[in-house]
mmCIF file of C-alpha atoms and ligand atoms in Angstrom:
data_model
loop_
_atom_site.group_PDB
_atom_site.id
_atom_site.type_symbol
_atom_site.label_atom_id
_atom_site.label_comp_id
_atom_site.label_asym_id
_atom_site.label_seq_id
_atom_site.Cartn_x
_atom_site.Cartn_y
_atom_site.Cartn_z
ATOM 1 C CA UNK A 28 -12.809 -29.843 0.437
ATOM 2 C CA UNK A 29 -15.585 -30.773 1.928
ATOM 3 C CA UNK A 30 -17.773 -29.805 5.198
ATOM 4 C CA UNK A 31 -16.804 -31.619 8.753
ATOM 5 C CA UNK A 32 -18.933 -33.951 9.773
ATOM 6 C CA UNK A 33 -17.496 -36.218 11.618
ATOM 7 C CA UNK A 34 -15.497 -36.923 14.725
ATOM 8 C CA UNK A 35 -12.967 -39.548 16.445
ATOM 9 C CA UNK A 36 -12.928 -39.581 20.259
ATOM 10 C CA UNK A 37 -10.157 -41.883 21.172
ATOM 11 C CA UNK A 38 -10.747 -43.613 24.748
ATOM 12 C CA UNK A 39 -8.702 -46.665 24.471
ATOM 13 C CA UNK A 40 -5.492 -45.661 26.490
ATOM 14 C CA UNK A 41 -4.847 -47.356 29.532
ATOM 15 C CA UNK A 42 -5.091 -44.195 32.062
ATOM 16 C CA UNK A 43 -2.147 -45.730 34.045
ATOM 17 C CA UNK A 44 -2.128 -42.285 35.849
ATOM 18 C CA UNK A 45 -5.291 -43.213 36.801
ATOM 19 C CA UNK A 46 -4.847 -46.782 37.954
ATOM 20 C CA UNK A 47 -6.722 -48.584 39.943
ATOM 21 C CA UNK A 48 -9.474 -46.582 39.163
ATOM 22 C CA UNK A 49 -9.067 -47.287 35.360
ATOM 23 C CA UNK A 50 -8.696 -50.593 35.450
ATOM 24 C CA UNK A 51 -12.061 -51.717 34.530
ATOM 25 C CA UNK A 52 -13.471 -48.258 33.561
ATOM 26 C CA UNK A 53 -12.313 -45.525 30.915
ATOM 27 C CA UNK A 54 -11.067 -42.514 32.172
ATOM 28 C CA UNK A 55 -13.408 -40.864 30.550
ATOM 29 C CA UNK A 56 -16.324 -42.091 32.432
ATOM 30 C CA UNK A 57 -14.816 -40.897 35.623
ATOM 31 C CA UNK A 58 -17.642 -37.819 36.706
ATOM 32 C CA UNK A 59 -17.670 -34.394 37.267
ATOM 33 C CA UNK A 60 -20.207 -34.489 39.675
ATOM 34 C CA UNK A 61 -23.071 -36.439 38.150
ATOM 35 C CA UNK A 62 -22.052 -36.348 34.570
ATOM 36 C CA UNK A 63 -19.253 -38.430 32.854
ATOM 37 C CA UNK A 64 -16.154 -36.489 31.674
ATOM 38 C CA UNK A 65 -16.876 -37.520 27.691
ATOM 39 C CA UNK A 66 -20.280 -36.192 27.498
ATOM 40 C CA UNK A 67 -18.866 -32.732 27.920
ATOM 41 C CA UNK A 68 -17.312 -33.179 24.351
ATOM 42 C CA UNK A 69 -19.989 -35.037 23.334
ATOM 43 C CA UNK A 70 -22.963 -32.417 23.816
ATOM 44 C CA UNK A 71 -20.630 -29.455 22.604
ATOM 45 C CA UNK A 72 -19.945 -31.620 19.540
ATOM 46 C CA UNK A 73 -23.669 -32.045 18.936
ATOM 47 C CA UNK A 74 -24.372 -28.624 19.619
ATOM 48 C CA UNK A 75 -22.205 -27.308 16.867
ATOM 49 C CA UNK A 76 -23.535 -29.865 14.360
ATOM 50 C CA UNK A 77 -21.562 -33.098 14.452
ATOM 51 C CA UNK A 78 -23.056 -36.052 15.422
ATOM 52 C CA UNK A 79 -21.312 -38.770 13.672
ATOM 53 C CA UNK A 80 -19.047 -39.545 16.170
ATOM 54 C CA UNK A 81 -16.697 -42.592 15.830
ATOM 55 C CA UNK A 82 -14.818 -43.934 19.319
ATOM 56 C CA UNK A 83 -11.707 -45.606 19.218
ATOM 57 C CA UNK A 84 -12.537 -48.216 22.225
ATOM 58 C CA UNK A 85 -10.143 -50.511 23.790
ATOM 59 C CA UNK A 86 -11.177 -53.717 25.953
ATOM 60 C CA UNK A 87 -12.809 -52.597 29.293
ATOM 61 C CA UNK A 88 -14.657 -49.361 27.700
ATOM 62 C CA UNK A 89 -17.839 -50.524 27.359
ATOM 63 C CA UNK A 90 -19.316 -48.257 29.422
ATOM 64 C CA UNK A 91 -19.008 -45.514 26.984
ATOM 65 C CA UNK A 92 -20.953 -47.760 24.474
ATOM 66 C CA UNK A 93 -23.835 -48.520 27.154
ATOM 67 C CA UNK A 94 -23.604 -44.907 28.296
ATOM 68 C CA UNK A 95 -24.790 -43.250 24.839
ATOM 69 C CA UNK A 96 -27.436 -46.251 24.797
ATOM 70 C CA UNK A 97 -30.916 -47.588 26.164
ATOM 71 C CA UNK A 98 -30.812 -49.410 29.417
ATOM 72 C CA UNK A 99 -34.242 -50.162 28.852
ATOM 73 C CA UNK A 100 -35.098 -51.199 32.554
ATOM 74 C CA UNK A 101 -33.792 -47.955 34.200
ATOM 75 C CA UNK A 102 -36.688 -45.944 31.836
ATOM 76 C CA UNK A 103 -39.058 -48.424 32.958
ATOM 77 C CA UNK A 104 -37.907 -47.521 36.373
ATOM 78 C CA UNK A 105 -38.001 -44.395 36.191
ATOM 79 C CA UNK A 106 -41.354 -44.022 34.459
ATOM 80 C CA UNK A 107 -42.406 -45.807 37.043
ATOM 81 C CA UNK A 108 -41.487 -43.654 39.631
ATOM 82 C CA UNK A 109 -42.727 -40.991 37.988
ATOM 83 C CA UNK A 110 -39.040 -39.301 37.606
ATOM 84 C CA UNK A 111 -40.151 -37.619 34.494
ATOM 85 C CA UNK A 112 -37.185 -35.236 34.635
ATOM 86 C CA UNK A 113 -34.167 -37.711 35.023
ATOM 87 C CA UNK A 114 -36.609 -39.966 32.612
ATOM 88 C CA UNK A 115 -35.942 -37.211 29.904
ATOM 89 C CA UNK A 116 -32.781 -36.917 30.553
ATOM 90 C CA UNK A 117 -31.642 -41.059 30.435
ATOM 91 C CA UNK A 118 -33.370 -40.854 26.774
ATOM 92 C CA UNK A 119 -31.717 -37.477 25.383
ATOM 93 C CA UNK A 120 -28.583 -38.979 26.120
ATOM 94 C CA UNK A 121 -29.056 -42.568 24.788
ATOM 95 C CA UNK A 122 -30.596 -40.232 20.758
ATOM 96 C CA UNK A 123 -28.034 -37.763 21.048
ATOM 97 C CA UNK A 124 -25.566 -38.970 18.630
ATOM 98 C CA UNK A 125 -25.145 -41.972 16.066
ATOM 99 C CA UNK A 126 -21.764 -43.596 17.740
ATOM 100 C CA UNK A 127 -19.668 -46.057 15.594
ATOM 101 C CA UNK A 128 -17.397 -48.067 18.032
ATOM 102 C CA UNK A 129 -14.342 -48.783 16.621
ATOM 103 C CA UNK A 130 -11.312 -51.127 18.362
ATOM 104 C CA UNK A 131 -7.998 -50.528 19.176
ATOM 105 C CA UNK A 132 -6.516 -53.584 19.618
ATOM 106 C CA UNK A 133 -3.182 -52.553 20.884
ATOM 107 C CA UNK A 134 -2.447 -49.350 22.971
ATOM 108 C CA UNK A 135 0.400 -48.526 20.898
ATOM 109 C CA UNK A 136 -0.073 -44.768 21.115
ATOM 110 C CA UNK A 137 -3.058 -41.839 20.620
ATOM 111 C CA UNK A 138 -1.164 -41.377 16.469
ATOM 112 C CA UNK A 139 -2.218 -45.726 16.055
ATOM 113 C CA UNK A 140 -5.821 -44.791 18.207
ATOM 114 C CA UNK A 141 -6.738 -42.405 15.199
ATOM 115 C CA UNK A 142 -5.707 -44.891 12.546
ATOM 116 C CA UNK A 143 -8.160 -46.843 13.144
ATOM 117 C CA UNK A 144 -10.976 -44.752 12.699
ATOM 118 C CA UNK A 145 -9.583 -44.179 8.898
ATOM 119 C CA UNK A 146 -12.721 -47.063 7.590
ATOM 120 C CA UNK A 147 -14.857 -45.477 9.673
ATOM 121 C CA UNK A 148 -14.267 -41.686 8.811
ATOM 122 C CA UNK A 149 -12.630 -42.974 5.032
ATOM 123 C CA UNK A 150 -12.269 -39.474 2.737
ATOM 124 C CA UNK A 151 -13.797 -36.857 5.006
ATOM 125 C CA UNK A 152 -11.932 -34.096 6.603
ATOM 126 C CA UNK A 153 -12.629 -35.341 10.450
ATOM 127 C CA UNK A 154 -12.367 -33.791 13.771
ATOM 128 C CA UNK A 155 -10.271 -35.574 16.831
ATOM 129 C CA UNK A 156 -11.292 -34.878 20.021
ATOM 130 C CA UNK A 157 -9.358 -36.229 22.947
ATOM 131 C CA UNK A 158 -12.176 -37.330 25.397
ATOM 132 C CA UNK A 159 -10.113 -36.402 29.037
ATOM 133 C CA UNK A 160 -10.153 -32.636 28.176
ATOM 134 C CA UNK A 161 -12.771 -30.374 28.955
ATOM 135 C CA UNK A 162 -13.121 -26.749 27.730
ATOM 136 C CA UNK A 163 -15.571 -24.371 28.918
ATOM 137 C CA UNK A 164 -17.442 -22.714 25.823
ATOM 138 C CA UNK A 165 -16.468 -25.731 24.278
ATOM 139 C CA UNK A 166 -19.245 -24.946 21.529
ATOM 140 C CA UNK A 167 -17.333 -21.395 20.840
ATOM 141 C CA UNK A 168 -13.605 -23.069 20.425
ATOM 142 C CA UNK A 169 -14.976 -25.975 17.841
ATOM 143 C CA UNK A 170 -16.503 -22.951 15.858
ATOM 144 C CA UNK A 171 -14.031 -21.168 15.535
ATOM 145 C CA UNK A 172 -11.717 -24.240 14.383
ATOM 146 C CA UNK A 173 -14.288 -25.300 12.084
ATOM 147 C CA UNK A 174 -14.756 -21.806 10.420
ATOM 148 C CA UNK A 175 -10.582 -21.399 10.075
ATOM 149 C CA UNK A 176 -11.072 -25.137 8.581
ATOM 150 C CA UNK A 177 -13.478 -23.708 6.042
ATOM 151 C CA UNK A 178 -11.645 -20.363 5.153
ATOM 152 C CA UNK A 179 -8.055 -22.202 4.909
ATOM 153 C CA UNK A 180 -9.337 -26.118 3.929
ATOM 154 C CA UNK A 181 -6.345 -27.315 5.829
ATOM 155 C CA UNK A 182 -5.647 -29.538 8.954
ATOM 156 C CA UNK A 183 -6.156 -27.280 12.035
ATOM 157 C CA UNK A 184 -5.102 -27.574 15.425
ATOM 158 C CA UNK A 185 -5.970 -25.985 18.928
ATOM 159 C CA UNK A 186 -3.360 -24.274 21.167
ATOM 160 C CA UNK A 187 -2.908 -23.018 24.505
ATOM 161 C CA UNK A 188 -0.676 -21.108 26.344
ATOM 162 C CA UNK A 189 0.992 -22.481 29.355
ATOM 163 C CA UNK A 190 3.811 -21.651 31.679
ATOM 164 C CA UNK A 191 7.030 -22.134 30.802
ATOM 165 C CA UNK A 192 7.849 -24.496 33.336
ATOM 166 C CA UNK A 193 5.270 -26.849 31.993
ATOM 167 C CA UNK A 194 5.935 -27.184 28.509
ATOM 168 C CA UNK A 195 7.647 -30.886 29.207
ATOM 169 C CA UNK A 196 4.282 -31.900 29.597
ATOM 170 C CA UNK A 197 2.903 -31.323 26.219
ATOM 171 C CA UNK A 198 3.553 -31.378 22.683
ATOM 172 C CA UNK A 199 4.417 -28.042 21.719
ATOM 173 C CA UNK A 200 4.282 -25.345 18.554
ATOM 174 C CA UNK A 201 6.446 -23.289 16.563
ATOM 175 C CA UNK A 202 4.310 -20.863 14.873
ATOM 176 C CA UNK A 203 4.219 -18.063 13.061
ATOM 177 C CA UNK A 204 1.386 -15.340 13.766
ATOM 178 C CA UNK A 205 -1.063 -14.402 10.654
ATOM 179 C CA UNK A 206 -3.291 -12.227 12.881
ATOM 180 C CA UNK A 207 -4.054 -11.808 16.310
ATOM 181 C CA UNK A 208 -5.329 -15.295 16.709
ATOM 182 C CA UNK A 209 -4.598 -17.252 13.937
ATOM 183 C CA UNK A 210 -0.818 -18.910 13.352
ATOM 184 C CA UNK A 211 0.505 -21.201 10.704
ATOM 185 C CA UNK A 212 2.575 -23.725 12.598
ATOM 186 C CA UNK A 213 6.130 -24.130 11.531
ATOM 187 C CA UNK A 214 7.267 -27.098 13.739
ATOM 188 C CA UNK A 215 6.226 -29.594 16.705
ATOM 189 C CA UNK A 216 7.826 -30.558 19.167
ATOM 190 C CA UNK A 217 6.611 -33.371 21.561
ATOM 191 C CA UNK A 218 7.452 -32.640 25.429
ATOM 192 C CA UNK A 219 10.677 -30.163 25.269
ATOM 193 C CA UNK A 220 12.377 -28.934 27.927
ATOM 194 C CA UNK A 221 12.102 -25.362 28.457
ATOM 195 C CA UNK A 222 15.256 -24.531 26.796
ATOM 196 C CA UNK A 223 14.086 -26.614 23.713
ATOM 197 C CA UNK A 224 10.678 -25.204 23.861
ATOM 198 C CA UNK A 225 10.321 -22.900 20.535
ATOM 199 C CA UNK A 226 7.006 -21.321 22.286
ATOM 200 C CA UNK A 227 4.685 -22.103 25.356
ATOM 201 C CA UNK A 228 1.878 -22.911 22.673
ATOM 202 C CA UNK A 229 0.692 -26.288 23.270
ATOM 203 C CA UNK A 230 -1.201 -28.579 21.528
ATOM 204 C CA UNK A 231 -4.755 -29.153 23.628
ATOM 205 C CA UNK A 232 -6.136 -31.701 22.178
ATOM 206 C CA UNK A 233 -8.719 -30.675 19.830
ATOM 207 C CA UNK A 234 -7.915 -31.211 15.932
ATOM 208 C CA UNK A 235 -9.271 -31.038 12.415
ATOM 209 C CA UNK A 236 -7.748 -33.108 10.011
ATOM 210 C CA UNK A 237 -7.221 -33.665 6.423
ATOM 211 C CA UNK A 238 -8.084 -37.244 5.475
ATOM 212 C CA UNK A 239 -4.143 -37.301 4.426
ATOM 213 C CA UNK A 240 -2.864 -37.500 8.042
ATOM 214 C CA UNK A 241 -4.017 -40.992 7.557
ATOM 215 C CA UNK A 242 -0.678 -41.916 4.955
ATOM 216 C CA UNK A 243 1.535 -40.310 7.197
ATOM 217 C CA UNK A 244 0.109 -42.362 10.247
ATOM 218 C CA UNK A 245 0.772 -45.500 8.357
ATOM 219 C CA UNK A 246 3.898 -44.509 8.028
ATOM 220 C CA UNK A 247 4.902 -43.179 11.558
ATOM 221 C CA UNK A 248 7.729 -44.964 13.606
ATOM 222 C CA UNK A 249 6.801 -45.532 17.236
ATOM 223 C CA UNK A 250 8.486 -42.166 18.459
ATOM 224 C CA UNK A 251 8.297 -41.000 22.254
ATOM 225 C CA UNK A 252 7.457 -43.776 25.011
ATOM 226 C CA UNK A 253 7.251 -46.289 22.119
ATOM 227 C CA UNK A 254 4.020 -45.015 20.814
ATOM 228 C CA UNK A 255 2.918 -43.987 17.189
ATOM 229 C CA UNK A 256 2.511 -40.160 18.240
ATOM 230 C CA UNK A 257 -0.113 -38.300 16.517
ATOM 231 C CA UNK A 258 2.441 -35.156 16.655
ATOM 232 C CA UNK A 259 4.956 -37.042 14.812
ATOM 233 C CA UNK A 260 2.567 -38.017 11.816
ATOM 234 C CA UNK A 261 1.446 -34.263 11.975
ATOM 235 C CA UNK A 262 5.181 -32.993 11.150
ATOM 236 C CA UNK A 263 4.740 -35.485 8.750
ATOM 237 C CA UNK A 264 1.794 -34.034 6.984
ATOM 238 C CA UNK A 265 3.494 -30.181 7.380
ATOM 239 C CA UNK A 266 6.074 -31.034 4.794
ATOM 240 C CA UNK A 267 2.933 -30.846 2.141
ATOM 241 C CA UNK A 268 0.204 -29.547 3.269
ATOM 242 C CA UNK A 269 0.123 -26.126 5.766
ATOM 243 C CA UNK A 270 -1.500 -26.621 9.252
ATOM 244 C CA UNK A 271 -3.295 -23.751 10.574
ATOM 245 C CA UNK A 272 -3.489 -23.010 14.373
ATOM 246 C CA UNK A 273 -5.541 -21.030 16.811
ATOM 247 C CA UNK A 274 -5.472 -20.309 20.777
ATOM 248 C CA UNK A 275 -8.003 -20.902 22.565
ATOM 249 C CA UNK A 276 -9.206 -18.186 24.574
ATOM 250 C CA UNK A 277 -11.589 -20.103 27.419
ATOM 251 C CA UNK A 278 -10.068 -22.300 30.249
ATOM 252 C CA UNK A 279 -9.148 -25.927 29.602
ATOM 253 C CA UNK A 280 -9.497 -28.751 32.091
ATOM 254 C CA UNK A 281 -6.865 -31.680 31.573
ATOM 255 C CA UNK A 282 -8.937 -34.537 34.003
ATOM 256 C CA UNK A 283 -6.182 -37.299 32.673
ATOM 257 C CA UNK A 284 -4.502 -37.260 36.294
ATOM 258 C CA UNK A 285 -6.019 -37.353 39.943
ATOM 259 C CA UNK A 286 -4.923 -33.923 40.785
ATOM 260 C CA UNK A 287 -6.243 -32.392 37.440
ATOM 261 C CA UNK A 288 -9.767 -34.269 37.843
ATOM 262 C CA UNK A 289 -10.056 -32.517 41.380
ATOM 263 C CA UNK A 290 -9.439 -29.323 40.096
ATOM 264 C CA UNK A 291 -12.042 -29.402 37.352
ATOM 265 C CA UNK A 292 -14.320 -31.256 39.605
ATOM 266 C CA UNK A 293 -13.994 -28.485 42.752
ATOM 267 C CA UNK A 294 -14.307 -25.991 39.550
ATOM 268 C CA UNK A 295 -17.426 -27.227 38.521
ATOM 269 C CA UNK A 296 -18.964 -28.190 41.787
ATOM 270 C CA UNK A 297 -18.331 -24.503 42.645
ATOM 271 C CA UNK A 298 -20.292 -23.154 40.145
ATOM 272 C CA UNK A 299 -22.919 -25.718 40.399
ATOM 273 C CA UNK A 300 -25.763 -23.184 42.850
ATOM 274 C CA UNK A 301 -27.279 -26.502 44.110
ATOM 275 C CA UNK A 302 -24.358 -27.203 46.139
ATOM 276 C CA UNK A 303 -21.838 -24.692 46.007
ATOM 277 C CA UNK A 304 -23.282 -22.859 48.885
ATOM 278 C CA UNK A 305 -22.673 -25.940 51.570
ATOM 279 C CA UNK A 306 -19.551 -26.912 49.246
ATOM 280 C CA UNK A 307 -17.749 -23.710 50.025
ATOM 281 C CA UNK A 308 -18.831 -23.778 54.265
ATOM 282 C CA UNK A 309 -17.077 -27.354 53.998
ATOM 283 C CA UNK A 310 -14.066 -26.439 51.884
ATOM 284 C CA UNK A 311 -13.650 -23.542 54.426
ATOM 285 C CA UNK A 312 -13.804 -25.871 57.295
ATOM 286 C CA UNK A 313 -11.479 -27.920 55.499
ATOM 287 C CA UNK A 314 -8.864 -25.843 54.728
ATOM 288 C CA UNK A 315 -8.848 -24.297 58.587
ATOM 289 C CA UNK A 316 -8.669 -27.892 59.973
ATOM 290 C CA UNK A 317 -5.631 -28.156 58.034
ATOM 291 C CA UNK A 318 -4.179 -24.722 58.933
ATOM 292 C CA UNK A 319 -4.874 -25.830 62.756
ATOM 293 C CA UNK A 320 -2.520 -29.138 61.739
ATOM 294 C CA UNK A 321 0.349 -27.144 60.324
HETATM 295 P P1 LIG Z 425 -2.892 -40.216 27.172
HETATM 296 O O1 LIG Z 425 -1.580 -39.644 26.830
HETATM 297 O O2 LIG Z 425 -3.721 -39.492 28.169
HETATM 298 O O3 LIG Z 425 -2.659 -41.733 27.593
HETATM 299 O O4 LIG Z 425 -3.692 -40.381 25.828
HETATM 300 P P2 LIG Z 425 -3.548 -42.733 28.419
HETATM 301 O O5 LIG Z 425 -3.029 -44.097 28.147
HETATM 302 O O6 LIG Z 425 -5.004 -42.553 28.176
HETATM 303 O O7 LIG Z 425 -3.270 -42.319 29.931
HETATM 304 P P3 LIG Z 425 -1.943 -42.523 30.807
HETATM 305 O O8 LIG Z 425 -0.902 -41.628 30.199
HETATM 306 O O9 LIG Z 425 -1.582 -43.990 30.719
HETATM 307 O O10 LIG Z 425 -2.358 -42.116 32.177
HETATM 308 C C1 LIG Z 425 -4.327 -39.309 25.175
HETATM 309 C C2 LIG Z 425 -5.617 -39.796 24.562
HETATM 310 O O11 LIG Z 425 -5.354 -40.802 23.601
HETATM 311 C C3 LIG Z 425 -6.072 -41.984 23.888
HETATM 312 C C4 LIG Z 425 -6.409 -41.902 25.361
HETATM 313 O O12 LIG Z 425 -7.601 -42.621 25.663
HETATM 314 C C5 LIG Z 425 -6.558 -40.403 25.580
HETATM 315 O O13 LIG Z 425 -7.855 -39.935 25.264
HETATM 316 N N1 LIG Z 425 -5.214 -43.154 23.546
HETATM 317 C C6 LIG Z 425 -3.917 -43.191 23.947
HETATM 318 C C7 LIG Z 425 -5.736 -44.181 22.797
HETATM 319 O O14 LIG Z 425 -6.934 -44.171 22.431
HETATM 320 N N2 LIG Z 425 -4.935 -45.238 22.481
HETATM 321 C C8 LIG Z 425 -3.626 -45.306 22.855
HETATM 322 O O15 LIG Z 425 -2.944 -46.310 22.498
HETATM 323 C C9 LIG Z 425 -3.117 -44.245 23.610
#
């Protein structure tokens, strides 16, 4: 098998959690602070040597495209004005990777969303990278999944622990431990309830595929919601080929809903030393004004 080089960022869900704000904009263009939430997996993709990165787009997402491009008149501007520094960094963005935008022309689910990047990534072990997550050390998780994908050659997926109570949210795992941080999964389960739940290992969002999850997409049903789930194609592709699992071991931001975007944008802006220090007087203010109310 070969080397990864390649990865599918699928942006063309509607964000309905995120509505209005999505309605003319991805989701994933939505910032923390000053930069959009894709670039985070964007740069940490780069950074760890992948750089053929194929979006699935849906109508309304052109941003994305004109994001990772030239605008031609703000360098001028900017060169102008003798912004050298925010010059440098409009053009490091627009040569940072060589994007192929791909459409989806129906939503009809994140397992149909990876299908059609199969032209695009064709025999090639790929990476898929949901684009609303961020993780911090992003550059240390993808490492390690692409070193287990080069010791096992198999499809390998990124898990997290969460609470109990929240395992309805996500798809989950059934696994079985090899070592201390590696697991073979077993089953999937998408959104049990607790008492399903066969672990509080969730899928994050952050996979390395075979090229033959492709013929088991084609042949996935529209499962949960009505939507060709990616988990469903992935049970698929465990009755032949092993799947391989690790947790990750830094925090993960889910930004796909108001309240998680706030927390990873107060998160960042926190740690950010040009305006944490006037950030934290305000929050402070903030949170007495609404201690005075209650
Ligand atoms: P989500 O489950 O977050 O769905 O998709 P969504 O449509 O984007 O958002 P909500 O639930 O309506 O608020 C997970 C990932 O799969 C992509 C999304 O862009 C997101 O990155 N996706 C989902 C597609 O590309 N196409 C689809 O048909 C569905």
């Amino acid at each position: 098998m070969r080397d990864i080089r390649k990865a599918v960022l699928p942006v063309a869900g509607w964000g309905t959690r995120f509505l209005p704000a999505t309605k003319a904009m991805p989701k994933e263009m939505l910032p923390i602070i000053d930069k959009p939430i894709i670039q985070f997996i964007v740069e940490a993709l780069v950074n760890v040597g992948i750089e053929n990165l194929i979006f699935v787009t849906g109508r309304h997402k052109k941003a994305i495209e004109n994001h990772f491009d030239h605008n031609v008149e703000l360098e001028e501007h900017l060169k102008k004005a003798g912004k050298e520094k925010l010059l440098k960094e409009v053009v490091y963005i627009a040569n940072m990777i060589n994007p192929i935008y791909v459409r989806q022309k129906e939503q009809l689910g994140l397992g149909h969303a990876v299908l059609m990047a199969e032209p695009a990534v064709s025999q090639e072990p790929f990476i898929v990278a949901l684009g609303d997550i961020i993780i911090d050390n992003e550059e240390e998780e993808l490492s390690r999944m692409l070193k287990l994908f080069r010791k096992f050659g198999n499809s390998i997926i990124a898990l997290m622990e969460v609470p109990w109570e929240e395992v309805s949210k996500y798809g989950i795992a059934k696994v079985r431990e090899l070592d201390e941080e590696t697991y073979i999964i077993e089953d999937l389960v998408e959104k049990p309830s607790p008492e399903e739940a066969p672990s509080n290992l969730a899928i994050v969002g952050r996979y390395a595929f075979t090229p033959s999850i492709f013929e088991k997409l084609k042949i996935t049903k529209p499962g949960k919601g009505g939507e060709i789930q990616l988990t469903d194609a992935m049970k698929m592709l465990l009755e032949e080929e092993a799947i391989y699992a690790y947790k990750v071991k830094n925090p993960v931001y889910d930004t796909g809903t108001p309240l998680g975007y706030l927390k990873t944008v107060i998160t960042f802006a926190l740690r950010r030393e040009d305006i944490n220090g006037e950030l934290k007087e305000f929050i402070k203010e903030r949170i007495g004004l609404i201690g005075d109310v209650r």
